[in-house]
mmCIF file of C-alpha atoms in Angstrom:
data_model
loop_
_atom_site.group_PDB
_atom_site.id
_atom_site.type_symbol
_atom_site.label_atom_id
_atom_site.label_comp_id
_atom_site.label_asym_id
_atom_site.label_seq_id
_atom_site.Cartn_x
_atom_site.Cartn_y
_atom_site.Cartn_z
ATOM 1 C CA MET Q 28 11.053 -15.576 -7.220
ATOM 2 C CA GLU Q 29 9.878 -12.916 -4.565
ATOM 3 C CA PRO Q 30 12.807 -10.481 -3.251
ATOM 4 C CA GLU Q 31 14.169 -11.940 -0.042
ATOM 5 C CA SER Q 32 13.707 -8.645 1.397
ATOM 6 C CA SER Q 33 10.229 -8.023 0.395
ATOM 7 C CA PRO Q 34 8.124 -7.273 3.556
ATOM 8 C CA LEU Q 35 4.797 -8.110 2.322
ATOM 9 C CA THR Q 36 3.920 -11.188 0.173
ATOM 10 C CA THR Q 37 0.939 -12.693 -1.265
ATOM 11 C CA HIS Q 38 -0.215 -16.205 -2.489
ATOM 12 C CA VAL Q 39 -3.330 -17.183 -4.563
ATOM 13 C CA LEU Q 40 -4.764 -20.254 -5.016
ATOM 14 C CA ASP Q 41 -7.349 -21.383 -7.397
ATOM 15 C CA THR Q 42 -9.140 -24.217 -4.935
ATOM 16 C CA ALA Q 43 -11.460 -25.309 -7.756
ATOM 17 C CA SER Q 44 -8.781 -25.837 -9.966
ATOM 18 C CA GLY Q 45 -6.253 -27.050 -7.439
ATOM 19 C CA LEU Q 46 -3.532 -24.675 -9.162
ATOM 20 C CA PRO Q 47 -1.985 -21.686 -8.366
ATOM 21 C CA ALA Q 48 -4.128 -18.396 -9.524
ATOM 22 C CA CYS Q 49 -2.017 -17.045 -12.478
ATOM 23 C CA GLY Q 50 -2.794 -14.140 -14.008
ATOM 24 C CA LEU Q 51 -5.101 -12.420 -11.216
ATOM 25 C CA ARG Q 52 -5.088 -8.594 -11.176
ATOM 26 C CA LEU Q 53 -4.121 -7.029 -7.624
ATOM 27 C CA HIS Q 54 -3.593 -3.631 -6.013
ATOM 28 C CA LEU Q 55 -2.083 -2.598 -2.582
ATOM 29 C CA SER Q 56 -3.310 0.697 -1.004
ATOM 30 C CA ARG Q 57 -2.653 2.098 2.490
ATOM 31 C CA LEU Q 58 -5.104 4.047 4.434
ATOM 32 C CA GLU Q 59 -3.745 7.530 4.946
ATOM 33 C CA ASP Q 60 -4.115 8.336 8.562
ATOM 34 C CA LEU Q 61 -5.038 12.343 8.278
ATOM 35 C CA SER Q 62 -7.500 11.758 5.373
ATOM 36 C CA GLN Q 63 -8.687 8.458 5.727
ATOM 37 C CA GLN Q 64 -8.526 7.841 1.860
ATOM 38 C CA TRP Q 65 -6.802 4.618 0.373
ATOM 39 C CA THR Q 66 -3.687 5.609 -1.436
ATOM 40 C CA GLU Q 67 -2.559 3.216 -4.088
ATOM 41 C CA LEU Q 68 1.321 2.045 -3.627
ATOM 42 C CA LYS Q 69 2.980 2.333 -6.947
ATOM 43 C CA LYS Q 70 4.647 -1.271 -7.900
ATOM 44 C CA ARG Q 71 8.736 -1.115 -7.880
ATOM 45 C CA GLN Q 72 10.471 0.016 -11.348
ATOM 46 C CA CYS Q 73 12.815 -2.865 -12.712
ATOM 47 C CA SER Q 74 14.721 -3.729 -15.747
ATOM 48 C CA SER Q 75 13.148 -5.718 -18.534
ATOM 49 C CA VAL Q 76 12.264 -9.173 -17.117
ATOM 50 C CA PRO Q 77 9.570 -11.480 -18.471
ATOM 51 C CA THR Q 78 6.167 -11.199 -16.731
ATOM 52 C CA ILE Q 79 2.848 -12.821 -17.243
ATOM 53 C CA ALA Q 80 -0.073 -11.041 -17.440
ATOM 54 C CA PRO Q 81 -3.520 -11.657 -19.334
ATOM 55 C CA LEU Q 82 -3.926 -9.569 -22.687
ATOM 56 C CA PRO Q 83 -6.875 -8.353 -24.547
ATOM 57 C CA ALA Q 84 -8.938 -10.294 -27.134
ATOM 58 C CA GLN Q 85 -6.880 -9.552 -29.846
ATOM 59 C CA PRO Q 86 -4.496 -11.897 -32.078
ATOM 60 C CA ARG Q 87 -1.472 -12.569 -30.108
ATOM 61 C CA LEU Q 88 2.130 -14.448 -29.872
ATOM 62 C CA THR Q 89 1.350 -17.036 -26.829
ATOM 63 C CA ARG Q 90 3.759 -18.620 -24.905
ATOM 64 C CA GLY Q 91 3.574 -21.633 -27.180
ATOM 65 C CA GLY Q 92 4.742 -19.240 -30.008
ATOM 66 C CA GLN Q 93 0.981 -19.636 -31.624
ATOM 67 C CA THR Q 94 -1.106 -17.314 -32.705
ATOM 68 C CA GLN Q 95 -4.407 -17.192 -30.643
ATOM 69 C CA GLU Q 96 -7.593 -14.930 -31.076
ATOM 70 C CA GLY Q 97 -9.981 -14.382 -27.511
ATOM 71 C CA ARG Q 98 -10.011 -14.422 -24.127
ATOM 72 C CA GLY Q 99 -8.542 -17.073 -21.716
ATOM 73 C CA LYS Q 100 -4.966 -17.125 -22.677
ATOM 74 C CA LEU Q 101 -1.911 -15.737 -20.897
ATOM 75 C CA ALA Q 102 1.097 -14.214 -22.733
ATOM 76 C CA LEU Q 103 4.587 -13.740 -22.174
ATOM 77 C CA HIS Q 104 5.833 -10.590 -22.781
ATOM 78 C CA LEU Q 105 8.840 -7.878 -21.440
ATOM 79 C CA ILE Q 106 7.860 -4.763 -19.284
ATOM 80 C CA SER Q 107 10.575 -2.133 -19.800
ATOM 81 C CA ALA Q 108 12.207 -0.461 -16.879
ATOM 82 C CA ALA Q 109 10.152 2.678 -17.837
ATOM 83 C CA HIS Q 110 6.931 1.227 -16.884
ATOM 84 C CA PRO Q 111 6.107 -0.102 -13.368
ATOM 85 C CA LEU Q 112 5.379 -3.944 -13.009
ATOM 86 C CA PRO Q 113 2.142 -4.661 -13.695
ATOM 87 C CA SER Q 114 0.385 -5.963 -10.545
ATOM 88 C CA TYR Q 115 -0.471 -9.325 -11.816
ATOM 89 C CA THR Q 116 0.049 -12.978 -9.838
ATOM 90 C CA ASP Q 117 2.357 -14.877 -11.721
ATOM 91 C CA LEU Q 118 2.665 -18.811 -12.650
ATOM 92 C CA ASP Q 119 2.877 -19.770 -8.914
ATOM 93 C CA GLY Q 120 0.211 -17.268 -7.809
ATOM 94 C CA ARG Q 121 2.243 -15.025 -5.981
ATOM 95 C CA CYS Q 122 3.049 -11.157 -6.626
ATOM 96 C CA PRO Q 123 6.208 -10.433 -5.773
ATOM 97 C CA GLY Q 124 7.578 -7.147 -4.729
ATOM 98 C CA LEU Q 125 4.259 -5.499 -3.195
ATOM 99 C CA LEU Q 126 6.205 -3.275 -0.925
ATOM 100 C CA ARG Q 127 9.925 -2.240 -1.378
ATOM 101 C CA PRO Q 128 11.902 -2.698 1.709
ATOM 102 C CA GLY Q 129 11.753 0.681 3.812
ATOM 103 C CA GLN Q 130 8.455 1.250 2.330
ATOM 104 C CA MET Q 131 6.111 -0.212 5.074
ATOM 105 C CA LYS Q 132 5.105 1.365 7.819
ATOM 106 C CA PRO Q 133 2.558 1.039 10.751
ATOM 107 C CA GLY Q 134 -0.991 1.369 9.409
ATOM 108 C CA THR Q 135 -3.837 -0.565 7.482
ATOM 109 C CA TYR Q 136 -3.142 -2.009 4.377
ATOM 110 C CA LYS Q 137 -5.828 -3.398 1.742
ATOM 111 C CA LEU Q 138 -4.816 -6.230 -0.845
ATOM 112 C CA SER Q 139 -7.619 -5.868 -3.608
ATOM 113 C CA PHE Q 140 -8.066 -8.973 -5.881
ATOM 114 C CA GLU Q 141 -9.945 -8.530 -9.385
ATOM 115 C CA THR Q 142 -11.603 -11.830 -9.030
ATOM 116 C CA GLN Q 143 -14.114 -11.018 -11.960
ATOM 117 C CA GLY Q 144 -11.744 -10.630 -14.424
ATOM 118 C CA TYR Q 145 -9.925 -13.721 -13.200
ATOM 119 C CA TRP Q 146 -13.038 -16.332 -13.574
ATOM 120 C CA ASN Q 147 -14.189 -14.638 -16.992
ATOM 121 C CA GLU Q 148 -10.925 -15.089 -18.120
ATOM 122 C CA ARG Q 149 -11.554 -19.026 -17.788
ATOM 123 C CA GLY Q 150 -15.295 -18.773 -18.727
ATOM 124 C CA GLN Q 151 -16.458 -19.529 -15.490
ATOM 125 C CA GLU Q 152 -19.431 -17.320 -13.283
ATOM 126 C CA SER Q 153 -18.764 -16.526 -9.790
ATOM 127 C CA PHE Q 154 -20.159 -14.480 -7.147
ATOM 128 C CA TYR Q 155 -17.176 -11.987 -5.596
ATOM 129 C CA PRO Q 156 -16.575 -9.458 -8.545
ATOM 130 C CA TYR Q 157 -13.579 -8.437 -6.444
ATOM 131 C CA ILE Q 158 -12.615 -9.376 -3.031
ATOM 132 C CA GLU Q 159 -10.520 -6.666 -0.148
ATOM 133 C CA VAL Q 160 -8.433 -7.850 2.277
ATOM 134 C CA VAL Q 161 -7.870 -5.156 5.045
ATOM 135 C CA PHE Q 162 -5.209 -5.807 7.250
ATOM 136 C CA THR Q 163 -3.205 -3.679 10.150
ATOM 137 C CA ILE Q 164 0.622 -3.797 10.442
ATOM 138 C CA THR Q 165 1.785 -2.585 13.625
ATOM 139 C CA LYS Q 166 5.672 -3.600 13.248
ATOM 140 C CA GLU Q 167 6.976 -2.209 9.994
ATOM 141 C CA THR Q 168 10.044 -4.655 10.825
ATOM 142 C CA GLN Q 169 8.089 -8.029 10.574
ATOM 143 C CA LYS Q 170 7.141 -9.635 7.178
ATOM 144 C CA PHE Q 171 3.577 -9.925 5.963
ATOM 145 C CA HIS Q 172 2.257 -12.537 4.444
ATOM 146 C CA VAL Q 173 -1.483 -12.851 3.036
ATOM 147 C CA PRO Q 174 -2.412 -15.716 0.829
ATOM 148 C CA LEU Q 175 -5.902 -15.832 -0.589
ATOM 149 C CA LEU Q 176 -7.716 -19.212 -1.047
ATOM 150 C CA LEU Q 177 -9.983 -18.785 -3.907
ATOM 151 C CA SER Q 178 -13.135 -20.222 -5.492
ATOM 152 C CA PRO Q 179 -16.018 -19.156 -8.086
ATOM 153 C CA TRP Q 180 -18.412 -18.768 -4.873
ATOM 154 C CA SER Q 181 -15.967 -18.752 -1.851
ATOM 155 C CA TYR Q 182 -12.857 -17.533 -0.516
ATOM 156 C CA THR Q 183 -10.263 -17.605 2.349
ATOM 157 C CA THR Q 184 -7.694 -15.608 3.909
ATOM 158 C CA TYR Q 185 -5.722 -15.228 6.862
ATOM 159 C CA ARG Q 186 -2.216 -14.418 8.345
ATOM 160 C CA GLY Q 187 0.527 -16.831 7.143
ATOM 161 C CA SER Q 188 3.851 -17.327 8.213
#
């Protein structure tokens, strides 16, 4: 569930499967005015909440309670308050809390999606190892939605509502 006051949201749909792109890793960065360098923005802290994230290729407990080997499985695990939320899309293909209220300021932002890992987890070859969507925010009081429609061979993005 997305925080109601999050000023920036994204939603990723896997058009090859017709489903939300669950488990896609992403990063949010802002271009600093003076240095012209990208600064990755930190995720918010939270109490222990369940989240979905791909795990490394090793035995693990999956959502169904079964031990599985290999890649391509998503596991439900807890994130403690001591660690930031991981930057992965959830079961609905969304990544809630990209920015906290008051954290957004006018400037140039970049959402980087690690698509090669996403497709590798599904045993699918792809053309784009990553996708960077760069956009400008001029009014920090507005809300911004950046959808991504994704397939192994193409992608589309636009400013949503």
